[in-house]
């Protein structure tokens, strides 16, 4: 049985950051909590019936936006409604995204009491000058306080988001940010490069960024610092203490199934293999999403695209994949990976150890070149 997760998108935030290309919208009035929770549960009911899903949910990720803006009462109604509609596996991982500027001790203690057992905190940097350039609404002190509060209310599993390759500022090093994050003792650290995405303010008005050599050197130094403190890299931008890998994101990268509910949420569901693997996408506009009387149809992934879809996810993982995993998750024979797999092996882009195929160090640095060979 292919594992099943649930992604929930809550699109509102205090202010839109200039680098953000996520489906997020600055709050302009009172949040429509009750209305939105009702629509989310109707959305879930539709997908469960449409795909005749009878599998338990292994993980939930509530993302945004800034979903921690919602009250504990609203999130309790949401989680209780989900429990009534679909079964949970034993000890499901339930993650809530939060920004440091929204942390209140009592509020987050209530979140923990609801069964939310993991936080993902959007710190980005501990440098106040950079936080202002990035349009963040919190300070470095608030970021530190957020991590301390997470510990205080009982979250032994939380993630800190950090960026590197940030706009130039005097005497700043990403290593300083990483060292501070390590001192705060999270179970997980996400460490990824700032990119100037289309349809963002930074894309229209690009800030001055460090050169590629500087960015690469900073990345290498920070990765070594993380490794020295037992934060193992298990994915391109994900580092965790042993046993604290994000189960929800691992399900994405291992080509598992996930329902996506909320404005702009995406999903991937398998009903039968290989021709019954579907992608879903919900309307991005919160207003249109809440007003809809029917949901957008799902789209089947063509069998000719399955190899690429599988590898786009699996090759992000350090541990790689086996051919039996490929066959089990796609319904295709291992022969469908040939001759592209053989070409990558001959070029040293992919390595083969016993039954495991994974990117070599060369392939890891040129993943787009690897994936191009599997485009049909």
mmCIF file of C-alpha atoms in Angstrom:
data_model
loop_
_atom_site.group_PDB
_atom_site.id
_atom_site.type_symbol
_atom_site.label_atom_id
_atom_site.label_comp_id
_atom_site.label_asym_id
_atom_site.label_seq_id
_atom_site.Cartn_x
_atom_site.Cartn_y
_atom_site.Cartn_z
ATOM 1 C CA UNK A 1 0.000 0.000 0.000
ATOM 2 C CA UNK A 2 1.469 3.358 -1.056
ATOM 3 C CA UNK A 3 1.802 5.689 1.993
ATOM 4 C CA UNK A 4 -0.655 8.608 2.187
ATOM 5 C CA UNK A 5 -0.067 12.118 3.556
ATOM 6 C CA UNK A 6 -2.200 15.262 3.746
ATOM 7 C CA UNK A 7 -1.049 18.787 2.882
ATOM 8 C CA UNK A 8 -3.201 21.706 4.059
ATOM 9 C CA UNK A 9 -2.590 25.215 2.705
ATOM 10 C CA UNK A 10 -3.546 28.294 4.713
ATOM 11 C CA UNK A 11 -2.600 31.183 2.427
ATOM 12 C CA UNK A 12 -2.582 34.238 4.700
ATOM 13 C CA UNK A 13 0.472 35.932 6.212
ATOM 14 C CA UNK A 14 1.211 39.231 7.928
ATOM 15 C CA UNK A 15 3.195 40.580 4.984
ATOM 16 C CA UNK A 16 4.330 39.183 1.640
ATOM 17 C CA UNK A 17 8.122 38.768 1.534
ATOM 18 C CA UNK A 18 9.887 40.100 -1.603
ATOM 19 C CA UNK A 19 11.495 36.707 -2.404
ATOM 20 C CA UNK A 20 8.375 34.581 -1.820
ATOM 21 C CA UNK A 21 6.737 32.834 -4.772
ATOM 22 C CA UNK A 22 4.418 30.702 -2.602
ATOM 23 C CA UNK A 23 0.660 31.200 -2.750
ATOM 24 C CA UNK A 24 0.513 33.657 0.139
ATOM 25 C CA UNK A 25 -1.531 36.804 0.676
ATOM 26 C CA UNK A 26 -1.095 39.586 3.225
ATOM 27 C CA UNK A 27 -3.926 39.778 5.761
ATOM 28 C CA UNK A 28 -6.149 42.776 5.039
ATOM 29 C CA UNK A 29 -9.021 42.056 7.407
ATOM 30 C CA UNK A 30 -10.134 39.500 9.967
ATOM 31 C CA UNK A 31 -9.182 35.942 9.013
ATOM 32 C CA UNK A 32 -12.178 33.885 7.799
ATOM 33 C CA UNK A 33 -11.247 30.980 10.057
ATOM 34 C CA UNK A 34 -14.627 29.275 10.404
ATOM 35 C CA UNK A 35 -15.489 29.627 6.718
ATOM 36 C CA UNK A 36 -12.079 28.412 5.558
ATOM 37 C CA UNK A 37 -12.035 25.368 7.858
ATOM 38 C CA UNK A 38 -15.488 24.389 6.559
ATOM 39 C CA UNK A 39 -14.315 24.645 2.948
ATOM 40 C CA UNK A 40 -11.155 22.655 3.731
ATOM 41 C CA UNK A 41 -13.192 19.803 5.188
ATOM 42 C CA UNK A 42 -15.554 19.808 2.186
ATOM 43 C CA UNK A 43 -12.510 19.758 -0.090
ATOM 44 C CA UNK A 44 -11.117 16.751 1.777
ATOM 45 C CA UNK A 45 -14.446 14.929 1.633
ATOM 46 C CA UNK A 46 -14.589 15.460 -2.130
ATOM 47 C CA UNK A 47 -11.121 14.016 -2.697
ATOM 48 C CA UNK A 48 -11.715 11.035 -0.411
ATOM 49 C CA UNK A 49 -14.883 10.133 -2.288
ATOM 50 C CA UNK A 50 -13.537 10.930 -5.751
ATOM 51 C CA UNK A 51 -10.529 8.642 -5.325
ATOM 52 C CA UNK A 52 -12.306 6.094 -3.086
ATOM 53 C CA UNK A 53 -9.509 6.417 -0.516
ATOM 54 C CA UNK A 54 -9.529 3.935 2.362
ATOM 55 C CA UNK A 55 -5.906 4.330 3.519
ATOM 56 C CA UNK A 56 -4.849 5.937 6.808
ATOM 57 C CA UNK A 57 -2.959 9.235 6.839
ATOM 58 C CA UNK A 58 0.653 8.955 7.996
ATOM 59 C CA UNK A 59 1.481 12.665 8.178
ATOM 60 C CA UNK A 60 -0.116 16.105 7.960
ATOM 61 C CA UNK A 61 1.680 19.302 7.005
ATOM 62 C CA UNK A 62 -0.122 22.624 7.564
ATOM 63 C CA UNK A 63 1.704 25.171 5.412
ATOM 64 C CA UNK A 64 1.222 28.638 4.036
ATOM 65 C CA UNK A 65 1.342 31.580 4.304
ATOM 66 C CA UNK A 66 1.601 31.617 8.049
ATOM 67 C CA UNK A 67 -0.871 29.036 9.370
ATOM 68 C CA UNK A 68 0.118 29.792 12.975
ATOM 69 C CA UNK A 69 -1.967 32.968 12.552
ATOM 70 C CA UNK A 70 -5.014 30.719 12.935
ATOM 71 C CA UNK A 71 -6.338 30.264 16.453
ATOM 72 C CA UNK A 72 -5.991 26.976 18.360
ATOM 73 C CA UNK A 73 -9.787 26.720 18.265
ATOM 74 C CA UNK A 74 -9.834 26.864 14.441
ATOM 75 C CA UNK A 75 -7.042 24.302 14.092
ATOM 76 C CA UNK A 76 -8.779 22.047 16.600
ATOM 77 C CA UNK A 77 -11.965 22.143 14.494
ATOM 78 C CA UNK A 78 -9.894 21.322 11.431
ATOM 79 C CA UNK A 79 -8.028 18.391 12.959
ATOM 80 C CA UNK A 80 -11.148 16.960 14.594
ATOM 81 C CA UNK A 81 -12.999 17.208 11.281
ATOM 82 C CA UNK A 82 -10.188 15.361 9.514
ATOM 83 C CA UNK A 83 -10.231 12.588 12.111
ATOM 84 C CA UNK A 84 -13.948 12.081 11.492
ATOM 85 C CA UNK A 85 -13.429 11.690 7.754
ATOM 86 C CA UNK A 86 -10.260 9.611 7.447
ATOM 87 C CA UNK A 87 -8.249 7.290 9.658
ATOM 88 C CA UNK A 88 -4.818 8.110 11.071
ATOM 89 C CA UNK A 89 -1.892 5.735 11.321
ATOM 90 C CA UNK A 90 -0.266 5.196 14.703
ATOM 91 C CA UNK A 91 1.579 8.322 15.876
ATOM 92 C CA UNK A 92 1.146 10.469 12.744
ATOM 93 C CA UNK A 93 3.565 13.358 12.241
ATOM 94 C CA UNK A 94 1.593 16.647 12.280
ATOM 95 C CA UNK A 95 3.621 19.728 11.297
ATOM 96 C CA UNK A 96 2.600 23.379 11.582
ATOM 97 C CA UNK A 97 4.538 26.139 9.824
ATOM 98 C CA UNK A 98 5.120 29.190 12.006
ATOM 99 C CA UNK A 99 6.965 32.485 11.810
ATOM 100 C CA UNK A 100 8.845 33.900 14.823
ATOM 101 C CA UNK A 101 6.707 37.045 14.924
ATOM 102 C CA UNK A 102 3.602 34.938 15.716
ATOM 103 C CA UNK A 103 4.947 33.037 18.752
ATOM 104 C CA UNK A 104 2.989 33.279 21.994
ATOM 105 C CA UNK A 105 3.700 30.826 24.819
ATOM 106 C CA UNK A 106 0.083 29.960 25.657
ATOM 107 C CA UNK A 107 -0.963 29.718 22.013
ATOM 108 C CA UNK A 108 1.785 27.279 21.091
ATOM 109 C CA UNK A 109 1.193 25.223 24.218
ATOM 110 C CA UNK A 110 -2.398 24.849 22.967
ATOM 111 C CA UNK A 111 -1.146 23.832 19.509
ATOM 112 C CA UNK A 112 0.931 21.106 21.165
ATOM 113 C CA UNK A 113 -2.095 19.928 23.157
ATOM 114 C CA UNK A 114 -4.067 19.523 19.894
ATOM 115 C CA UNK A 115 -1.668 16.800 18.760
ATOM 116 C CA UNK A 116 0.532 19.003 16.578
ATOM 117 C CA UNK A 117 3.931 17.418 17.278
ATOM 118 C CA UNK A 118 6.280 19.223 14.893
ATOM 119 C CA UNK A 119 6.922 22.878 14.035
ATOM 120 C CA UNK A 120 8.680 24.387 11.045
ATOM 121 C CA UNK A 121 9.888 27.879 11.968
ATOM 122 C CA UNK A 122 10.774 30.362 9.212
ATOM 123 C CA UNK A 123 13.861 32.074 10.629
ATOM 124 C CA UNK A 124 15.883 32.620 7.383
ATOM 125 C CA UNK A 125 18.650 34.548 9.212
ATOM 126 C CA UNK A 126 19.660 35.790 12.656
ATOM 127 C CA UNK A 127 21.027 39.036 11.193
ATOM 128 C CA UNK A 128 18.633 41.957 11.729
ATOM 129 C CA UNK A 129 19.894 43.915 8.725
ATOM 130 C CA UNK A 130 19.306 40.941 6.451
ATOM 131 C CA UNK A 131 15.920 40.221 7.972
ATOM 132 C CA UNK A 132 14.864 43.746 7.020
ATOM 133 C CA UNK A 133 16.191 43.290 3.467
ATOM 134 C CA UNK A 134 14.258 40.032 3.219
ATOM 135 C CA UNK A 135 11.056 41.756 4.329
ATOM 136 C CA UNK A 136 10.694 39.593 7.433
ATOM 137 C CA UNK A 137 8.443 40.889 10.218
ATOM 138 C CA UNK A 138 10.539 39.422 13.046
ATOM 139 C CA UNK A 139 13.879 40.283 14.637
ATOM 140 C CA UNK A 140 16.773 38.005 15.527
ATOM 141 C CA UNK A 141 15.715 38.170 19.203
ATOM 142 C CA UNK A 142 12.215 37.002 18.254
ATOM 143 C CA UNK A 143 13.704 34.148 16.205
ATOM 144 C CA UNK A 144 15.749 32.986 19.200
ATOM 145 C CA UNK A 145 12.723 33.348 21.481
ATOM 146 C CA UNK A 146 10.618 31.265 19.074
ATOM 147 C CA UNK A 147 13.025 28.321 19.289
ATOM 148 C CA UNK A 148 13.233 28.645 23.071
ATOM 149 C CA UNK A 149 9.421 28.728 23.280
ATOM 150 C CA UNK A 150 9.159 25.604 21.121
ATOM 151 C CA UNK A 151 11.379 23.753 23.597
ATOM 152 C CA UNK A 152 9.515 25.200 26.582
ATOM 153 C CA UNK A 153 6.067 23.994 25.473
ATOM 154 C CA UNK A 154 7.283 20.495 24.633
ATOM 155 C CA UNK A 155 8.168 20.435 20.929
ATOM 156 C CA UNK A 156 11.190 18.129 20.877
ATOM 157 C CA UNK A 157 10.836 17.992 17.085
ATOM 158 C CA UNK A 158 11.035 21.306 15.270
ATOM 159 C CA UNK A 159 12.729 22.659 12.157
ATOM 160 C CA UNK A 160 14.502 25.971 11.613
ATOM 161 C CA UNK A 161 14.513 27.371 8.067
ATOM 162 C CA UNK A 162 17.742 29.125 7.052
ATOM 163 C CA UNK A 163 18.819 30.725 3.764
ATOM 164 C CA UNK A 164 22.249 31.269 2.255
ATOM 165 C CA UNK A 165 23.404 33.375 -0.703
ATOM 166 C CA UNK A 166 21.632 36.376 0.807
ATOM 167 C CA UNK A 167 21.981 40.046 -0.259
ATOM 168 C CA UNK A 168 25.425 41.382 0.549
ATOM 169 C CA UNK A 169 25.899 42.959 3.961
ATOM 170 C CA UNK A 170 29.064 43.786 5.886
ATOM 171 C CA UNK A 171 30.512 41.141 8.192
ATOM 172 C CA UNK A 172 27.741 38.597 7.607
ATOM 173 C CA UNK A 173 28.415 34.936 7.127
ATOM 174 C CA UNK A 174 25.853 32.180 6.701
ATOM 175 C CA UNK A 175 28.050 30.170 9.033
ATOM 176 C CA UNK A 176 27.128 32.600 11.834
ATOM 177 C CA UNK A 177 23.460 31.805 11.215
ATOM 178 C CA UNK A 178 24.121 28.070 11.175
ATOM 179 C CA UNK A 179 26.132 28.241 14.404
ATOM 180 C CA UNK A 180 23.312 30.115 16.133
ATOM 181 C CA UNK A 181 20.732 27.628 14.847
ATOM 182 C CA UNK A 182 22.793 24.718 16.183
ATOM 183 C CA UNK A 183 22.990 26.388 19.614
ATOM 184 C CA UNK A 184 19.175 26.480 19.689
ATOM 185 C CA UNK A 185 19.186 22.681 19.329
ATOM 186 C CA UNK A 186 16.412 21.996 16.798
ATOM 187 C CA UNK A 187 15.910 18.426 15.619
ATOM 188 C CA UNK A 188 15.966 19.553 11.982
ATOM 189 C CA UNK A 189 17.455 22.391 9.921
ATOM 190 C CA UNK A 190 16.461 23.357 6.377
ATOM 191 C CA UNK A 191 19.291 25.209 4.643
ATOM 192 C CA UNK A 192 18.643 26.435 1.140
ATOM 193 C CA UNK A 193 19.854 29.061 -1.301
ATOM 194 C CA UNK A 194 17.929 32.254 -1.998
ATOM 195 C CA UNK A 195 16.731 32.229 -5.615
ATOM 196 C CA UNK A 196 15.102 35.090 -7.492
ATOM 197 C CA UNK A 197 11.853 33.516 -8.628
ATOM 198 C CA UNK A 198 9.556 34.992 -11.319
ATOM 199 C CA UNK A 199 6.589 37.046 -10.111
ATOM 200 C CA UNK A 200 8.397 38.216 -6.986
ATOM 201 C CA UNK A 201 9.561 41.706 -6.040
ATOM 202 C CA UNK A 202 13.174 40.487 -5.891
ATOM 203 C CA UNK A 203 12.887 39.224 -9.479
ATOM 204 C CA UNK A 204 11.637 42.608 -10.653
ATOM 205 C CA UNK A 205 14.128 44.568 -8.544
ATOM 206 C CA UNK A 206 17.066 42.177 -7.941
ATOM 207 C CA UNK A 207 19.160 42.789 -4.819
ATOM 208 C CA UNK A 208 22.947 42.587 -4.964
ATOM 209 C CA UNK A 209 23.855 38.972 -4.256
ATOM 210 C CA UNK A 210 27.289 37.440 -3.576
ATOM 211 C CA UNK A 211 29.126 35.839 -6.491
ATOM 212 C CA UNK A 212 28.794 32.110 -7.146
ATOM 213 C CA UNK A 213 32.245 31.234 -5.756
ATOM 214 C CA UNK A 214 31.477 32.959 -2.457
ATOM 215 C CA UNK A 215 28.070 31.289 -2.218
ATOM 216 C CA UNK A 216 29.577 27.848 -2.888
ATOM 217 C CA UNK A 217 32.333 28.347 -0.303
ATOM 218 C CA UNK A 218 29.772 29.452 2.310
ATOM 219 C CA UNK A 219 27.592 26.469 1.511
ATOM 220 C CA UNK A 220 30.475 24.028 1.887
ATOM 221 C CA UNK A 221 31.580 25.534 5.203
ATOM 222 C CA UNK A 222 28.038 25.454 6.603
ATOM 223 C CA UNK A 223 27.450 21.880 5.485
ATOM 224 C CA UNK A 224 30.621 20.825 7.278
ATOM 225 C CA UNK A 225 29.511 22.685 10.416
ATOM 226 C CA UNK A 226 26.164 20.898 10.324
ATOM 227 C CA UNK A 227 27.821 17.524 9.833
ATOM 228 C CA UNK A 228 30.219 18.188 12.716
ATOM 229 C CA UNK A 229 27.199 18.624 14.989
ATOM 230 C CA UNK A 230 25.399 15.437 13.850
ATOM 231 C CA UNK A 231 22.957 17.096 11.465
ATOM 232 C CA UNK A 232 23.034 14.610 8.619
ATOM 233 C CA UNK A 233 22.141 15.773 5.130
ATOM 234 C CA UNK A 234 19.488 13.419 3.791
ATOM 235 C CA UNK A 235 18.108 15.641 1.007
ATOM 236 C CA UNK A 236 19.377 18.579 -1.050
ATOM 237 C CA UNK A 237 18.372 21.197 1.545
ATOM 238 C CA UNK A 238 17.405 19.089 4.586
ATOM 239 C CA UNK A 239 19.563 18.184 7.602
ATOM 240 C CA UNK A 240 18.445 16.379 10.727
ATOM 241 C CA UNK A 241 19.579 14.646 13.852
ATOM 242 C CA UNK A 242 19.319 10.847 13.556
ATOM 243 C CA UNK A 243 15.691 9.730 13.447
ATOM 244 C CA UNK A 244 14.261 13.233 12.957
ATOM 245 C CA UNK A 245 13.996 13.355 9.159
ATOM 246 C CA UNK A 246 10.742 15.014 8.116
ATOM 247 C CA UNK A 247 8.415 12.072 7.480
ATOM 248 C CA UNK A 248 5.981 14.179 5.470
ATOM 249 C CA UNK A 249 8.596 15.494 3.048
ATOM 250 C CA UNK A 250 10.203 12.054 2.789
ATOM 251 C CA UNK A 251 6.875 10.776 1.520
ATOM 252 C CA UNK A 252 6.971 13.395 -1.268
ATOM 253 C CA UNK A 253 10.532 12.515 -2.227
ATOM 254 C CA UNK A 254 9.884 8.769 -2.136
ATOM 255 C CA UNK A 255 6.989 9.264 -4.589
ATOM 256 C CA UNK A 256 4.306 8.505 -2.028
ATOM 257 C CA UNK A 257 0.732 9.761 -2.263
ATOM 258 C CA UNK A 258 -0.613 12.944 -0.726
ATOM 259 C CA UNK A 259 -3.907 14.774 -0.693
ATOM 260 C CA UNK A 260 -3.687 18.545 -1.087
ATOM 261 C CA UNK A 261 -6.447 20.770 0.272
ATOM 262 C CA UNK A 262 -6.595 24.542 0.499
ATOM 263 C CA UNK A 263 -6.085 27.441 -1.903
ATOM 264 C CA UNK A 264 -3.379 26.482 -4.410
ATOM 265 C CA UNK A 265 -2.700 23.082 -2.811
ATOM 266 C CA UNK A 266 -1.400 20.235 -4.996
ATOM 267 C CA UNK A 267 -1.839 16.511 -4.538
ATOM 268 C CA UNK A 268 -0.734 13.195 -6.039
ATOM 269 C CA UNK A 269 -2.895 10.086 -5.692
ATOM 270 C CA UNK A 270 -2.497 6.544 -7.033
ATOM 271 C CA UNK A 271 -5.632 4.499 -7.637
ATOM 272 C CA UNK A 272 -4.066 1.809 -9.822
ATOM 273 C CA UNK A 273 -0.656 1.445 -11.432
ATOM 274 C CA UNK A 274 0.728 2.552 -13.789
ATOM 275 C CA UNK A 275 -2.110 4.402 -15.543
ATOM 276 C CA UNK A 276 -4.020 5.580 -12.495
ATOM 277 C CA UNK A 277 -1.619 8.086 -10.915
ATOM 278 C CA UNK A 278 -3.202 11.536 -10.730
ATOM 279 C CA UNK A 279 -2.145 15.110 -9.961
ATOM 280 C CA UNK A 280 -4.614 17.519 -8.372
ATOM 281 C CA UNK A 281 -4.458 21.315 -8.041
ATOM 282 C CA UNK A 282 -6.865 23.605 -6.238
ATOM 283 C CA UNK A 283 -7.663 27.233 -7.243
ATOM 284 C CA UNK A 284 -4.937 29.610 -6.027
ATOM 285 C CA UNK A 285 -7.188 32.547 -5.190
ATOM 286 C CA UNK A 286 -8.523 32.240 -1.607
ATOM 287 C CA UNK A 287 -11.732 33.971 -2.692
ATOM 288 C CA UNK A 288 -12.324 31.661 -5.660
ATOM 289 C CA UNK A 289 -11.356 28.610 -3.609
ATOM 290 C CA UNK A 290 -13.858 29.454 -0.873
ATOM 291 C CA UNK A 291 -16.631 30.279 -3.340
ATOM 292 C CA UNK A 292 -16.295 27.236 -5.587
ATOM 293 C CA UNK A 293 -19.176 24.833 -5.928
ATOM 294 C CA UNK A 294 -17.070 22.123 -7.564
ATOM 295 C CA UNK A 295 -13.372 21.328 -7.546
ATOM 296 C CA UNK A 296 -10.998 21.203 -10.468
ATOM 297 C CA UNK A 297 -10.584 17.779 -12.112
ATOM 298 C CA UNK A 298 -7.536 15.613 -11.550
ATOM 299 C CA UNK A 299 -5.045 14.940 -14.330
ATOM 300 C CA UNK A 300 -3.448 11.543 -14.942
ATOM 301 C CA UNK A 301 0.345 11.358 -15.206
ATOM 302 C CA UNK A 302 1.246 9.720 -18.515
ATOM 303 C CA UNK A 303 3.250 6.517 -18.240
ATOM 304 C CA UNK A 304 5.930 8.088 -20.463
ATOM 305 C CA UNK A 305 6.506 10.747 -17.776
ATOM 306 C CA UNK A 306 6.545 8.444 -14.746
ATOM 307 C CA UNK A 307 10.261 7.661 -14.785
ATOM 308 C CA UNK A 308 11.153 11.359 -14.729
ATOM 309 C CA UNK A 309 8.508 12.123 -12.065
ATOM 310 C CA UNK A 310 9.863 9.353 -9.850
ATOM 311 C CA UNK A 311 13.517 10.359 -10.253
ATOM 312 C CA UNK A 312 12.860 14.100 -9.791
ATOM 313 C CA UNK A 313 11.883 13.162 -6.251
ATOM 314 C CA UNK A 314 14.029 10.141 -5.365
ATOM 315 C CA UNK A 315 17.321 11.577 -6.590
ATOM 316 C CA UNK A 316 16.952 14.491 -4.159
ATOM 317 C CA UNK A 317 17.615 11.955 -1.422
ATOM 318 C CA UNK A 318 21.139 11.032 -0.424
ATOM 319 C CA UNK A 319 20.255 7.370 0.066
ATOM 320 C CA UNK A 320 18.915 6.877 -3.474
ATOM 321 C CA UNK A 321 16.486 4.168 -4.581
ATOM 322 C CA UNK A 322 16.224 0.535 -5.632
ATOM 323 C CA UNK A 323 14.694 -0.836 -8.794
ATOM 324 C CA UNK A 324 12.139 -2.702 -6.710
ATOM 325 C CA UNK A 325 11.043 0.627 -5.189
ATOM 326 C CA UNK A 326 10.673 2.044 -8.681
ATOM 327 C CA UNK A 327 8.521 -0.867 -9.808
ATOM 328 C CA UNK A 328 6.378 -0.793 -6.641
ATOM 329 C CA UNK A 329 5.682 2.964 -6.750
ATOM 330 C CA UNK A 330 5.138 3.364 -10.503
ATOM 331 C CA UNK A 331 3.887 -0.018 -11.702
ATOM 332 C CA UNK A 332 6.486 0.055 -14.487
ATOM 333 C CA UNK A 333 9.231 -2.460 -15.111
ATOM 334 C CA UNK A 334 12.832 -1.568 -14.334
ATOM 335 C CA UNK A 335 13.539 -1.794 -18.073
ATOM 336 C CA UNK A 336 11.723 1.531 -18.549
ATOM 337 C CA UNK A 337 14.694 3.308 -16.908
ATOM 338 C CA UNK A 338 17.033 2.055 -19.606
ATOM 339 C CA UNK A 339 19.028 3.244 -21.536
ATOM 340 C CA UNK A 340 19.069 6.585 -19.663
ATOM 341 C CA UNK A 341 20.156 4.899 -16.435
ATOM 342 C CA UNK A 342 23.013 3.121 -18.205
ATOM 343 C CA UNK A 343 24.125 6.430 -19.732
ATOM 344 C CA UNK A 344 24.177 8.145 -16.322
ATOM 345 C CA UNK A 345 26.184 5.253 -14.881
ATOM 346 C CA UNK A 346 28.724 5.428 -17.697
ATOM 347 C CA UNK A 347 29.100 9.211 -17.244
ATOM 348 C CA UNK A 348 29.571 8.864 -13.496
ATOM 349 C CA UNK A 349 26.430 10.875 -12.724
ATOM 350 C CA UNK A 350 24.793 7.980 -10.868
ATOM 351 C CA UNK A 351 26.500 5.333 -8.757
ATOM 352 C CA UNK A 352 25.369 1.746 -8.188
ATOM 353 C CA UNK A 353 26.194 -0.013 -4.921
ATOM 354 C CA UNK A 354 24.592 -3.430 -4.417
ATOM 355 C CA UNK A 355 20.889 -2.692 -5.085
ATOM 356 C CA UNK A 356 21.053 1.098 -4.502
ATOM 357 C CA UNK A 357 21.157 3.706 -7.254
ATOM 358 C CA UNK A 358 21.924 7.279 -6.215
ATOM 359 C CA UNK A 359 23.548 10.441 -7.482
ATOM 360 C CA UNK A 360 27.319 10.531 -7.358
ATOM 361 C CA UNK A 361 28.937 13.717 -6.043
ATOM 362 C CA UNK A 362 29.196 14.842 -9.666
ATOM 363 C CA UNK A 363 25.545 14.007 -10.335
ATOM 364 C CA UNK A 364 24.477 15.679 -7.081
ATOM 365 C CA UNK A 365 25.992 18.972 -8.298
ATOM 366 C CA UNK A 366 24.434 18.631 -11.764
ATOM 367 C CA UNK A 367 21.057 17.088 -10.981
ATOM 368 C CA UNK A 368 19.315 18.888 -13.856
ATOM 369 C CA UNK A 369 21.730 17.220 -16.289
ATOM 370 C CA UNK A 370 20.905 13.843 -14.782
ATOM 371 C CA UNK A 371 17.152 14.345 -15.071
ATOM 372 C CA UNK A 372 17.359 15.605 -18.662
ATOM 373 C CA UNK A 373 18.412 12.137 -19.738
ATOM 374 C CA UNK A 374 15.095 10.681 -18.550
ATOM 375 C CA UNK A 375 12.880 13.102 -20.503
ATOM 376 C CA UNK A 376 10.996 11.232 -23.222
#
